[in-house]
Every structure is written in C-alpha cells, then in structure tokens.
Tab-separated table of C-alpha atoms in Angstrom:
chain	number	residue	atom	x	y	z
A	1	UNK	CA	0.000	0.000	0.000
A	2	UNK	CA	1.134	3.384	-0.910
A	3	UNK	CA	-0.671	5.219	1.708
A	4	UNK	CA	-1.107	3.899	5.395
A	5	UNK	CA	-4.394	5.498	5.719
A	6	UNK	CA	-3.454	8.483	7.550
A	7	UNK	CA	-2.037	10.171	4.902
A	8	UNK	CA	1.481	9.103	5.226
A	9	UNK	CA	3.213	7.670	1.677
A	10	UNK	CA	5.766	4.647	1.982
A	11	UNK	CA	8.027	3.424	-0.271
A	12	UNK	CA	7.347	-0.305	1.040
A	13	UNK	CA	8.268	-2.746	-1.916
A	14	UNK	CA	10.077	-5.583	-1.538
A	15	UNK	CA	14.152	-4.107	-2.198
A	16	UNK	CA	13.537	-0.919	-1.137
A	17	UNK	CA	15.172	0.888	-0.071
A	18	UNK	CA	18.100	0.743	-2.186
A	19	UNK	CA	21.373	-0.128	-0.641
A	20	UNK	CA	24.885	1.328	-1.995
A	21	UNK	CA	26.939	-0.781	-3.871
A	22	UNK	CA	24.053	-3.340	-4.605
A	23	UNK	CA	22.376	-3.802	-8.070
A	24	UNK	CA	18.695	-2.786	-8.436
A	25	UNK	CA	16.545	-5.607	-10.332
A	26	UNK	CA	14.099	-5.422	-12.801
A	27	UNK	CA	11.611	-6.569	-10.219
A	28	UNK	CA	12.527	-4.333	-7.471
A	29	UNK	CA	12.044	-1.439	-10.081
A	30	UNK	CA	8.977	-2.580	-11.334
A	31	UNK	CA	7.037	-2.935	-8.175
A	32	UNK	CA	8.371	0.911	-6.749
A	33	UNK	CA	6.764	1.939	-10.407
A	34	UNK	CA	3.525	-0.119	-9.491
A	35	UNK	CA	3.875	1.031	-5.966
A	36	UNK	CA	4.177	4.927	-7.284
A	37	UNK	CA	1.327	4.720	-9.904
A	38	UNK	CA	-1.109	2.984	-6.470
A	39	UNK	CA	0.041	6.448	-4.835
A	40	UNK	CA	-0.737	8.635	-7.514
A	41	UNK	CA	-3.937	6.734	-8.658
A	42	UNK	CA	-5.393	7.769	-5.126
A	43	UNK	CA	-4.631	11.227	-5.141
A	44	UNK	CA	-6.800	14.012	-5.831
A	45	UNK	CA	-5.802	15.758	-9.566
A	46	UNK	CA	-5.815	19.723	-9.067
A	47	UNK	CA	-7.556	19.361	-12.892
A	48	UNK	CA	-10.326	18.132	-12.146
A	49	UNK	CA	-9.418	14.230	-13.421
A	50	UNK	CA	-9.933	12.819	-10.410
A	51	UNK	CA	-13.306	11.666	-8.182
A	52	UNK	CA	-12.991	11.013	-4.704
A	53	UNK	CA	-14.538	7.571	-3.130
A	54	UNK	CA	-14.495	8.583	0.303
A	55	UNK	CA	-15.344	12.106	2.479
A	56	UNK	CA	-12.708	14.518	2.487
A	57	UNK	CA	-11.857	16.058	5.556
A	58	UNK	CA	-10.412	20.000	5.807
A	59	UNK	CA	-8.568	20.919	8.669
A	60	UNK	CA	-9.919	24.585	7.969
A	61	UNK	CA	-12.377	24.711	5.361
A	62	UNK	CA	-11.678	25.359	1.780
A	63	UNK	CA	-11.287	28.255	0.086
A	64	UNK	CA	-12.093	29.064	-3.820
A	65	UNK	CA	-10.873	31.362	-6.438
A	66	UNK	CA	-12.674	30.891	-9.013
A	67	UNK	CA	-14.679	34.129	-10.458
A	68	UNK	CA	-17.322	32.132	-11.735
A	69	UNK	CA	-21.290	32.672	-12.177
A	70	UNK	CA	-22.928	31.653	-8.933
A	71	UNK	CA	-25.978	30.885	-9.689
A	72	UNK	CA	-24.804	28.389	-12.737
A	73	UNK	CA	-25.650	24.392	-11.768
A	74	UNK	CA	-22.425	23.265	-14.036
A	75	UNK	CA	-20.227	26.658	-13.684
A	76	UNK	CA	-20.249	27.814	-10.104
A	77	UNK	CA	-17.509	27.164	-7.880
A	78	UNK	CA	-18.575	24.608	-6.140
A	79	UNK	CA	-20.410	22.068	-7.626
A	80	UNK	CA	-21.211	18.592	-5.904
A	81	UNK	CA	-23.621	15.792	-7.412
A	82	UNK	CA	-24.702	14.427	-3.872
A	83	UNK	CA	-25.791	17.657	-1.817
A	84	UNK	CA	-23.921	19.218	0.615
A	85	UNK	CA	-24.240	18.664	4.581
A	86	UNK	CA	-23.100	21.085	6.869
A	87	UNK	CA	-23.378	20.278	10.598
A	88	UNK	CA	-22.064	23.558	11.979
A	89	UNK	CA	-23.133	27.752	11.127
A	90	UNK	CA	-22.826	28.218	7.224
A	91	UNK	CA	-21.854	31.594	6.174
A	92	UNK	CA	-22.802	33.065	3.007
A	93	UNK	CA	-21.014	36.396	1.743
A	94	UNK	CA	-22.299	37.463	-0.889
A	95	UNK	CA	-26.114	36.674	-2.542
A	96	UNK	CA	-27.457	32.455	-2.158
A	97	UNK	CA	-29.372	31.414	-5.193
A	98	UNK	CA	-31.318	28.141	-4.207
A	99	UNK	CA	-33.039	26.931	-7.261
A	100	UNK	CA	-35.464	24.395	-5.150
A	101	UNK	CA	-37.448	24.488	-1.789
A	102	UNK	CA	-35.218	25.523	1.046
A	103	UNK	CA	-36.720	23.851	3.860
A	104	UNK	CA	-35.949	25.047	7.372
A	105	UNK	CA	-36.774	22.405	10.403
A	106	UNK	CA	-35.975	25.160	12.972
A	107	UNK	CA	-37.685	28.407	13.604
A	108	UNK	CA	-35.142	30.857	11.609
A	109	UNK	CA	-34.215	34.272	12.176
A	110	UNK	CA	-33.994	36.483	9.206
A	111	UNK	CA	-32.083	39.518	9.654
A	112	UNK	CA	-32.726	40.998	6.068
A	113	UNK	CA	-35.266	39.342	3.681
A	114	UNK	CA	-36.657	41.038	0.553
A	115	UNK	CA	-39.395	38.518	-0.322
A	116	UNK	CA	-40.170	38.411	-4.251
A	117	UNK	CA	-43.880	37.146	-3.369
A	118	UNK	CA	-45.829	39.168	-0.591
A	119	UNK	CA	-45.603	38.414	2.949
A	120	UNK	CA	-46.668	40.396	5.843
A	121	UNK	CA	-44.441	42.763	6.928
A	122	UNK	CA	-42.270	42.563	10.818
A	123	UNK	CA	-40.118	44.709	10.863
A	124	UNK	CA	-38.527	42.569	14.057
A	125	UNK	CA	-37.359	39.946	11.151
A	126	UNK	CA	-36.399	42.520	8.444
A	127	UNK	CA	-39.548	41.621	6.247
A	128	UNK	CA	-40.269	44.029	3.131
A	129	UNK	CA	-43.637	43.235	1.725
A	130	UNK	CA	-43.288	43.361	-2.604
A	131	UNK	CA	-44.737	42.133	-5.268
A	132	UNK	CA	-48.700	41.067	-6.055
A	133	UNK	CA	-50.613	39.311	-4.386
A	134	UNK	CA	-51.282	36.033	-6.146
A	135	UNK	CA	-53.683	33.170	-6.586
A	136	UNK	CA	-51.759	30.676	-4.951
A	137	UNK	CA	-51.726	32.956	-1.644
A	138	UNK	CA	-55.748	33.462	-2.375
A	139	UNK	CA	-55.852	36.641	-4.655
A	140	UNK	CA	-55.557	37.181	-8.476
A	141	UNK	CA	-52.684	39.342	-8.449
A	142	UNK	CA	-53.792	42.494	-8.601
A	143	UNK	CA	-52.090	44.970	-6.804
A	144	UNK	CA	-53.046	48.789	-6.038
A	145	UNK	CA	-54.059	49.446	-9.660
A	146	UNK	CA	-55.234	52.543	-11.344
A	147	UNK	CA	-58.681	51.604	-10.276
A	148	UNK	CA	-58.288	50.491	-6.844
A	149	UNK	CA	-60.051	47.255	-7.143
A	150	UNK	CA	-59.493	44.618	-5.462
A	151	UNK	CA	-60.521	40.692	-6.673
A	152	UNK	CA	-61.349	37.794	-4.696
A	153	UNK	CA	-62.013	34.921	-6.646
A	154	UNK	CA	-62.951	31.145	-5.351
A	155	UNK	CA	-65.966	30.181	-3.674
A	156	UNK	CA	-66.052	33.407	-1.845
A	157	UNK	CA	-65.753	35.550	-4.802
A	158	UNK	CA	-65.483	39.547	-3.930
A	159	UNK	CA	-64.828	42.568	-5.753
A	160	UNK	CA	-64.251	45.972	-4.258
A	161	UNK	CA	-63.380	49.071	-5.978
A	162	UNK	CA	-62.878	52.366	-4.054
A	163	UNK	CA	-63.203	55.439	-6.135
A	164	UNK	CA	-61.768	57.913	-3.644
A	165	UNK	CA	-59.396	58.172	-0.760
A	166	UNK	CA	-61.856	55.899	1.998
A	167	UNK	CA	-61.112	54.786	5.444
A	168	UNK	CA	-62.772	51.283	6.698
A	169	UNK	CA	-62.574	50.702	10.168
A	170	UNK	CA	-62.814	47.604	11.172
A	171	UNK	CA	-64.247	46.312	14.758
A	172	UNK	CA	-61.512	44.547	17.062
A	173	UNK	CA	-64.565	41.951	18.011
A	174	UNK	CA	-67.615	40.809	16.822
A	175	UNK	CA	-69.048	40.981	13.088
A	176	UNK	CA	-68.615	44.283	10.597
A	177	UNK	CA	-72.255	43.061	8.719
A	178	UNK	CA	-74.385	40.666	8.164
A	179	UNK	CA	-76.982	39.785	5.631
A	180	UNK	CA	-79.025	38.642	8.402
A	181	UNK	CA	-80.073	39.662	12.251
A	182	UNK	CA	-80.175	43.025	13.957
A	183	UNK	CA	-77.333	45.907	12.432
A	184	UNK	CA	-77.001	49.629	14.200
A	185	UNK	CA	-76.727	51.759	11.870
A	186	UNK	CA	-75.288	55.614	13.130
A	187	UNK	CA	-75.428	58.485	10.790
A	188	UNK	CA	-76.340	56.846	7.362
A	189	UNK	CA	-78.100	58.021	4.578
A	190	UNK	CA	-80.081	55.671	3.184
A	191	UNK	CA	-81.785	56.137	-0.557
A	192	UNK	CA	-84.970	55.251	-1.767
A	193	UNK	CA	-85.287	51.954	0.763
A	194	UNK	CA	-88.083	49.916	1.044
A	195	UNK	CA	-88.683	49.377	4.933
A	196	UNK	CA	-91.002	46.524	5.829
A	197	UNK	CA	-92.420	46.205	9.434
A	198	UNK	CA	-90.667	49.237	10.552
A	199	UNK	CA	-90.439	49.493	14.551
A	200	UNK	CA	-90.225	53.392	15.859
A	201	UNK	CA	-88.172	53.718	19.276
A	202	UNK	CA	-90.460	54.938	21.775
A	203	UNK	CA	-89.323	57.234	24.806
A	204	UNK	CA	-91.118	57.563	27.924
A	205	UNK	CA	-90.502	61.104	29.248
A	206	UNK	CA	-92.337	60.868	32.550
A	207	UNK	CA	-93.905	63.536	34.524
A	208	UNK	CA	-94.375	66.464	32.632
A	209	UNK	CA	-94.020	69.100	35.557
A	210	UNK	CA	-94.069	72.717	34.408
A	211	UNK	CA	-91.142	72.883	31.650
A	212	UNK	CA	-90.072	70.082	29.444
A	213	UNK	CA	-87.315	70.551	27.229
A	214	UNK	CA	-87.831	67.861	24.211
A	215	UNK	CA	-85.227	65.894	22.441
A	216	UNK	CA	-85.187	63.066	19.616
A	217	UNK	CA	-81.898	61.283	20.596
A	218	UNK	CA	-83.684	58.460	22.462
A	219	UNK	CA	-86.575	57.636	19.863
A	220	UNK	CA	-89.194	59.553	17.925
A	221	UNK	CA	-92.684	58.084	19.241
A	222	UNK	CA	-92.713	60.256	23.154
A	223	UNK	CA	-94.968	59.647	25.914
A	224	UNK	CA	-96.048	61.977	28.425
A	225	UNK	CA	-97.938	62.148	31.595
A	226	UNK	CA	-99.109	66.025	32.287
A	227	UNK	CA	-98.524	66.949	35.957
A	228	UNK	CA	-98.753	70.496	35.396
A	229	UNK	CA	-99.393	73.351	32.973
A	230	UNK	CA	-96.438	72.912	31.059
A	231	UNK	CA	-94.154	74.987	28.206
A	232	UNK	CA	-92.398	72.130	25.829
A	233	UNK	CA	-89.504	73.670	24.604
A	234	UNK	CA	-88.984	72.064	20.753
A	235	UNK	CA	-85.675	70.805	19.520
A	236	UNK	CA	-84.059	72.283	16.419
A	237	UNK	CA	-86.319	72.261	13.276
A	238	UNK	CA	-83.592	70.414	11.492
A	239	UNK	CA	-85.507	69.612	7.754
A	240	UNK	CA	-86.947	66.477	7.831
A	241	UNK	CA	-87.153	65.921	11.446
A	242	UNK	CA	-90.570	64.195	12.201
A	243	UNK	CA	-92.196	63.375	15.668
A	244	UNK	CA	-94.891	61.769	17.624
A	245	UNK	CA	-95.654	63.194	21.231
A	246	UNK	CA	-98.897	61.355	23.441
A	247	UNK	CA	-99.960	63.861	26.072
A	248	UNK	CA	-101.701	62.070	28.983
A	249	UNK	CA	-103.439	63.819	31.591
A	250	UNK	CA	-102.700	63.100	35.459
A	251	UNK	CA	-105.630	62.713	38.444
A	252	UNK	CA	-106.056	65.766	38.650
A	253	UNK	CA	-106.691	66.578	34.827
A	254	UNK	CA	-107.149	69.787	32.812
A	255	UNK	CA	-103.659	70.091	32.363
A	256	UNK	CA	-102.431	72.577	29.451
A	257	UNK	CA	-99.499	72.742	27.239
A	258	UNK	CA	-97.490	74.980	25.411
A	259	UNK	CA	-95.126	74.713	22.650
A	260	UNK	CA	-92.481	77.057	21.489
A	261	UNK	CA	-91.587	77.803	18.007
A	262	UNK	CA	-94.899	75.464	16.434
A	263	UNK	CA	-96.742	77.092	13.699
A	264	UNK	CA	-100.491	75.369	13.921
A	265	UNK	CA	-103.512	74.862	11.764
A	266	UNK	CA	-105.165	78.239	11.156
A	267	UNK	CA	-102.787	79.395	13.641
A	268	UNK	CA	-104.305	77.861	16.832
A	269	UNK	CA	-102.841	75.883	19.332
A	270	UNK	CA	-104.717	72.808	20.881
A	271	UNK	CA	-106.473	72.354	24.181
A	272	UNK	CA	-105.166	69.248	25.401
A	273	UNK	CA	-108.246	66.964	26.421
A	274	UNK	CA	-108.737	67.507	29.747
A	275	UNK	CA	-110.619	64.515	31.540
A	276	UNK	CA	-108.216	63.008	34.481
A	277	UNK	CA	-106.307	59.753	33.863
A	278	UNK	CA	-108.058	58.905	30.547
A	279	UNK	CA	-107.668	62.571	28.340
A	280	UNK	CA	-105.557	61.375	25.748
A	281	UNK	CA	-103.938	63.651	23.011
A	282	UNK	CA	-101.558	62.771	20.127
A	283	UNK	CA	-99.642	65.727	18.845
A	284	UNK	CA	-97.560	65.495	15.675
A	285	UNK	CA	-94.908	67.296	14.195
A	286	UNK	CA	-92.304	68.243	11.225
A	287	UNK	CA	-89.901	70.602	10.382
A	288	UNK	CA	-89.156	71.632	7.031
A	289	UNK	CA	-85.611	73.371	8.396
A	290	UNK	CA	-86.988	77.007	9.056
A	291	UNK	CA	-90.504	76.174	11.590
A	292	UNK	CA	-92.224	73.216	13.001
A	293	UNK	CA	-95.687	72.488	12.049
A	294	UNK	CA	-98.344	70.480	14.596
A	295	UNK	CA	-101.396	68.549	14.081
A	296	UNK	CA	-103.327	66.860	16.268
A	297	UNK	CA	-105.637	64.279	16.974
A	298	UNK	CA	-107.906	64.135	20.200
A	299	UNK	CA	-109.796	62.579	22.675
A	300	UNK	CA	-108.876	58.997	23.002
A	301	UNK	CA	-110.960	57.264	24.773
C-alpha cells in the first residue's frame, strides 16, 4: 500500500530501499513503479481528473478562487452531485441562489429578507412586503391598480373598488355586517329603501311638571304624563325631522301645554283633552328646516 491510511506515503516494496553498492533488479524497479502509480492513482488531480470515493476532511475549510457565475448548476464554484451537509453555522457572503425548496426544520431568524412574493411585513425579522398578491396565496394578483379594485375569486368571490381616498374601520370583536339579524346603523343616509315592518323607538318622558325641554336622541314616538301646565320647549327644526308626542293627563286633569316655536292649523294651538287619567292627546310634528308644524288628533278614549 502506498498510503497507510493516515495520509502518510511509503516506499514499502520488496528491495527498497536501495542499498549502496548493490544492483537494483528489474523486479525491485517494477514494483516501486507499481507502488508509485497505487500512490498517484489515489490522489486528488488539481484538474479536475480525479473523483474522490471517500469524504474529504479539511482541517480549515476550503477556500475558492474561481470568479465564476454563482448561480450556474455546471459553472459555479462549487459544484457537488450528492448535496452538501453542513453540521455547523454556514456563512454566506455574498447573494445564495437556491433553485429548489429551502426547507428550514428550525424556527429561523432572518435579519434581512426582501421577499419576491408578498408576505406580511415585521419589521422585528427585516420583512419588506413586494410584489402582487397572487392566486396561490388566495388573490388574483392584482395589486393597487389605477382603479383600486381589489378581486377575490374562489368560492367566496369579492370585488371591491374604491373610487376615492376611503377609510374602513374595522371592529376589534364581533361581526362588521351581516346579511341577516339586527345591524345599528349611526349616521347613514339611506336612498330610496323599502322598509317593511318598521319598529319606531319609543321614549317615555315621565312627569311632565311645568317645563319640558324635548329631544329626539332616544326615539321619535314620546310619551307623556301632564302633571302640570307645562311649556315644551322644541328641539331644532332640522328639515326632515318628524315626531310623535302622546300627552296624557294626570288625576287631577285639565292640564295645558305649550309649545315654542310650532306654527299650527289656522294658527291655533290645541287644548289638550282635559278629563283626568283617561284625556288622551296625540300631537304630531315636522320641520321643514326654518318652523315646526303640529297637528293633532284628540280625545282617546
């Protein structure tokens, strides 16, 4: 054997070495030759002639020079057949091209990523959202586009364009809508609806005393018992504005009411009904922006 497995190369044929003064035979020669070409056979041709049988070990690593293109599977620098295993850190200096699916068994930490699909961006991990969004991550691609539309497609298929500069707010719990079950609506205009079984909210005001200042906040159908001769001071005629108020005399009865800033039929106020416990009145009113207008309806027995 040329090499004695750790590396080492003998000269171990049978007449070797040579002695002075003796004469070296053909067969002595021949098997140093053979012995030599076992050696050489074994080694590792800087050309690129040889392939190893076994695992090479590096006492510190390897270094390359060649200038090559890196992302090349027959040109790079390195180029193995079998994979690569690396049991300790790998370092990387310049820019890793992996052509497959890089799969990472432990949770990684990315210092600087620029992803070429989109991801959601942490700026903890270096993440820079880019790109589209694209079918295979459940959109169709389209991205903030000239006219803001947004796709959805699948079962759940969804389009929504935006023509101006809009803010959606979303709720931190619960449901934004549903096409079914109660919704609360606050400040919405709503255009030429069709409203089936409407319910009115209905506020119970109480004792009437001698001033009542009326407000619409609470509901538009108001109850009221009278306790005394009263002034009801009317909220702002804001155009529109519609109301219901049921004036219902105490024990005592023959209770009267006055309302500010209410222009009336013929331009007379009511007299409120005034049998105790059961006079019932139902006043009504609008407002066109400027004035309120009342009717009424009376006597319920």
């Amino acid at each position: 054997m040329s090499y004695n497995g750790s590396g080492t190369f003998n000269i171990n044929t049978t007449g070797q070495p040579v002695v002075a003064g003796t004469v070296i035979s053909s067969s002595a020669f021949n098997s140093l030759t053979n012995d030599l070409a076992t050696g050489l056979t074994t080694a590792i041709t800087k050309d690129g002639q040889t392939t190893t049988t076994a695992r090479i070990t590096f006492a510190q690593g390897f270094t390359s020079s060649l200038t090559t293109d890196s992302s090349s599977v027959s040109t790079g620098s390195i180029i193995t057949a079998g994979g690569v295993g690396i049991a300790k850190a790998l370092f990387v200096g310049t820019t890793a091209n992996i052509a497959g699916v890089a799969t990472l068994t432990a949770q990684p930490i990315l210092s600087s990523l620029t992803a070429s699909k989109p991801v959601f961006t942490d700026a903890s991990k270096g993440l820079v959202s880019t790109g589209t969004l694209g079918s295979d991550q459940g959109g169709t691609g389209v991205a903030n586009n000239a006219a803001s539309t947004i796709t959805i497609s699948g079962n759940f298929g969804t389009t929504l364009t935006v023509t101006a500069t809009t803010a959606i707010t979303l709720p931190t719990t619960g449901t934004l809508a549903t096409l079914a079950g109660a919704e609360g609506l606050t400040n919405k205009t709503l255009t030429n609806p069709t409203v089936t079984n409407y319910v009115e909210s209905v506020v119970a005001i109480g004792n009437s005393g001698t001033s009542q200042t009326l407000s619409l906040t609470s509901g538009t159908v108001q109850t009221v018992t009278m306790t005394g001769n009263c002034t009801f001071t009317m909220p702002t005629a804001t155009a529109g504005k519609s109301f219901i108020l049921i004036a219902t005399q105490d024990g005592t009865g023959s209770r009267t009411a006055t309302f500010t800033s209410v222009k009336w039929p013929a331009g007379t106020a009511p007299t409120l009904t005034t049998t105790a416990t059961t006079g019932r009145d139902i006043l009504t009113f609008v407002a066109d922006g400027t004035n309120w207008y009342g009717t009424y309806a009376q006597a319920f027995a």
